[in-house]
Steps between C-alpha positions, in 0.01 A plus 500: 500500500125358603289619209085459512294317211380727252308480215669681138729439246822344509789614311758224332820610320753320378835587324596228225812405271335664204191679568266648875175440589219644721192382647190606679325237665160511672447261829341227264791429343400702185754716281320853499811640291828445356793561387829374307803749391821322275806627606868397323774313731837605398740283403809690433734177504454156483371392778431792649122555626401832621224749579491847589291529846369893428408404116369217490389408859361829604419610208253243434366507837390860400355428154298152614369688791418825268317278292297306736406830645360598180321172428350454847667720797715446814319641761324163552831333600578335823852340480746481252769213460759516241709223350797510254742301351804299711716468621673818405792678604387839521758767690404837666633763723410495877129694377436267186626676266635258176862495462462263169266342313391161660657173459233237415460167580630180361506601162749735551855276526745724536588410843656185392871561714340632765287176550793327500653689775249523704461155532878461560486739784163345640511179462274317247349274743469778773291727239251185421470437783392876643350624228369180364679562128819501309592782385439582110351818261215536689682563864566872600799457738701456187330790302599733806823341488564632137347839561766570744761355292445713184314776640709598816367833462150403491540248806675708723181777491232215512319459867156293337417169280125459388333320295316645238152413750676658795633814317113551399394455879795752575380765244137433630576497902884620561512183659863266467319141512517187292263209507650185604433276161665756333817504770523123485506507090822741544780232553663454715402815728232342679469228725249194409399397808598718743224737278765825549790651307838288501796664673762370321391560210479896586833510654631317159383814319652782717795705392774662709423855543136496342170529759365203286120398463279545747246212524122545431231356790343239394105401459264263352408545142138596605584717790418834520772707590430879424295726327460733189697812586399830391741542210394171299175608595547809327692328191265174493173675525499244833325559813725584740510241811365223303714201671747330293669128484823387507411362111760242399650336168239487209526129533375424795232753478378329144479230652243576763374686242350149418453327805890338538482498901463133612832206503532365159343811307750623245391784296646496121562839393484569091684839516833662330705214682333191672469504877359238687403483889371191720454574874658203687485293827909611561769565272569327175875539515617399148793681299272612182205659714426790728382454858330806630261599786101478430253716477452585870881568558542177708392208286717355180467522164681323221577759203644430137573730180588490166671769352326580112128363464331782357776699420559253193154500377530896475881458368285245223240770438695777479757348278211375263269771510169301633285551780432221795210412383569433164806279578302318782261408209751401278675274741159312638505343132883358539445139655635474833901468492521781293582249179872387692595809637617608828623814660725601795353786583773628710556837306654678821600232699321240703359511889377198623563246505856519319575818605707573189563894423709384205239288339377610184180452273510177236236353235619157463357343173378809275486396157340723162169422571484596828277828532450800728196277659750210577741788620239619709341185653866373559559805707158363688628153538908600593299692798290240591807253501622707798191541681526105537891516585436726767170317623712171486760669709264617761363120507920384559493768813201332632243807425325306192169735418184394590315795290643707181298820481574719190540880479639818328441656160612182307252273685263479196355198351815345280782539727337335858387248237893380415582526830224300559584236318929560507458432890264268531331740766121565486509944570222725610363822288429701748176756436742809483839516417541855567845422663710651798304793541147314554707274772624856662157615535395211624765491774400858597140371478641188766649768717170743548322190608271397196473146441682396160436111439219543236743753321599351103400173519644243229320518170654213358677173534769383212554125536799357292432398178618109443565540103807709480626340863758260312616735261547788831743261681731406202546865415565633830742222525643676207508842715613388788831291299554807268577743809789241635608372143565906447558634796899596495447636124200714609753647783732540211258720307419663775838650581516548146204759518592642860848595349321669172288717711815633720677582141149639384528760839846547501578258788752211562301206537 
């Protein structure tokens, strides 16, 4: 669809793990208005990961977009993009309509068998080399795989998959589409470099006597691919016609949020869980990263995750009582090292690059006079630990980062600092770290023809700090020994818990 410059607003929304946000953005680059909305994801099992599409996805669409048409109107608006998180296994009937809630993304494990199977049936080496991954938590083929296993019922009436971004376009346009990023993040259903869905992979999904899924078209994050119907126009308080993008997964989208476009950029994303992207010269084929398409749909990007970052801090202030700020204060006056103490912090699981579900969360070395600062900064430190195993990982694939930028609601001054120093990495502050929603407006911005390049630049430059630098590499020696040295009794407690939750909900484990 050709669509003229024009002058307005530009509407950004994104869908997170634990909370949605809205922008306005004028053609400057300024925020005019926004918007955030927390939301709960469900975890009715161990390891289960879900959200309900109409409650939480739509209905925060509608309250963000009631509220920025209180605070500064819609009418203004020239393009919306939308971006959520992924990838998710979300069913539907043949006209969108949820059959379940949605299946997030790598932190939900529960797909564990059905990895293994689908591998078998594949061929390990065939899947890397198609869709550029193995296959762990985060792929989708296996999360359809166990949908149809224990919920024949549910799989033999689903037509649709979307992501949580595509669902949004769907509800917004009627249209069936997914953006190509987000395709090539859904393992092993898409096909790397051929840049279009992977046959076998369908085929390995179909059952005898059931239509199956019928495959969205494809498009470029940034494309624009329909417009605002009547009916959200009517709920959204939206113009009606105003074009719409294809969107795509909230990390990619932060990420140009703050410039991440050019080989060797790799955005660092502060957020519930830690996500990390670097657009590449080709793929970085390596068994403890993600290889995905790039921001145009036809480049390469290198992708990472962890699966707790910020969900521990607010598991730390919850259980204690105490705001962020407070405990961020508290923690800058524990010396760096946190006093001997190190975390795991693998509290559901691991991503990349171990791509363990059945890890689990230690503190090695906690003694009496450890505090709720040293807890806290610890937490800090155990995540910065694996920001440098997955940067060192990238470096092993051949996709070492030439530029760390930082973003997301945890991107304030004492956090970027220890991963600062942890990795050894100078990182950029960019001016506004508004997140996934300023990098959706800016793509709808891109797409009506305004120029973007002076858009947030970098506000400030962390350089490593040499002082704690020794003390850094002994202790993530310690992490990275403490995972293997406990590895087998960490899959041990695992099962242990798995097989208390089935007795907890009445099942056989």
């Amino acid at each position: 669809m050709s669509v003229p410059a024009s002058a307005g607003r530009f509407l950004g929304i994104d869908v997170g793990t634990a909370s949605s946000k809205a922008v306005l953005v004028a053609e400057d680059g300024t925020v005019v208005a926004s918007a955030t909305r927390p939301h709960e994801t469900a975890n009715p099992r161990p390891g289960f990961f879900e959200h309900d599409p109409e409650g939480v996805w739509w209905a925060d669409t509608v309250a963000l977009l009631r509220e920025l048409r209180e605070r500064a109107g819609l009418s203004a608006v020239a393009g919306v993009c939308v971006s959520g998180i992924g990838p998710v296994a979300l069913l539907t009937d043949a006209a969108g309509r949820p059959l379940r809630p949605a299946i997030l993304y790598g932190i939900d494990t529960r797909a564990g068998r059905e990895i293994g199977e689908l591998t078998a049936r594949l061929g390990a080496e065939r899947v890397a080399e198609a869709a550029g991954n193995p296959l762990t938590s985060q792929a989708i083929g296996p999360k359809l795989m166990w949908a149809r296993r224990h919920e024949p019922e549910t799989w033999a009436r689903a037509r649709r998959w979307y992501q949580a971004s595509s669902w949004l376009v769907h509800r917004l346009t009627g249209e069936y589409v997914m953006d190509r990023y987000s395709a090539s993040a859904s393992d092993p259903m898409y096909a790397l470099d051929a840049h279009d869905w992977w046959d076998p992979a369908w085929e390995a999904l179909r059952s005898e006597g059931a239509p199956g899924l019928e495959r969205p078209r494809l498009a470029a994050p940034g494309e624009v691919v329909g417009e605002v119907a009547p009916a959200a126009a009517d709920a959204l308080g939206l113009p009606a016609g105003v074009p719409v993008l294809a969107g795509t997964i909230d990390a990619l989208a932060e990420a140009y949020s703050v410039g991440v476009r050019d080989v060797g950029d790799m955005m660092v994303m502060y957020g519930s869980t830690m996500f990390f992207i670097q657009h590449a010269a080709a793929p970085a084929r390596h068994p403890g990263l993600w290889n995905n398409a790039s921001l145009t749909g036809r480049g390469f990007s290198v992708a990472a995750g962890m699966a707790t970052s910020g969900l521990v801090t607010g598991w730390l202030r919850d259980l204690t009582g105490v705001g962020y700020a407070e405990l961020a204060a508290e923690a800058e006056r524990v010396a760096p090292g946190s006093d001997g103490l190190v975390l795991l912090p693998y509290f559901a699981g691991e991503r990349t690059p171990i791509a363990d579900p059945d890890a689990r969360g230690v503190w090695a070395g906690l003694t009496l006079r450890h505090t709720r600062a040293h807890l806290y900064r610890s937490i800090l430190e155990g995540v910065a630990f694996g920001v440098r195993h997955n940067i060192e990982a990238m470096a092993e694939a051949g996709a070492d980062p030439a530029r760390l930028v930082a973003v997301g609601g945890g991107a304030t001054a004492l956090w970027p600092r220890i991963v600062t120093d942890v990795t050894g990495r100078p990182q950029d502050l960019p001016s506004t770290t508004v997140g996934a929603s300023y990098g959706d407006a800016r793509l709808v911005a891109d797409a009506l023809g305004v120029d973007t390049s002076t858009w947030n630049p970098v506000k400030e430059r962390l350089e490593p700090d040499p002082v704690p630098r020794d003390r850094y590499d002994e202790l993530y020696g310690v992490y990275r020994r403490t995972y293997q040295a406990l590895r087998a009794d960490l899959h041990l407690l695992a099962e242990i818990q798995t097989g208390a939750a089935g007795r907890q909900n009445g099942q056989q484990s």
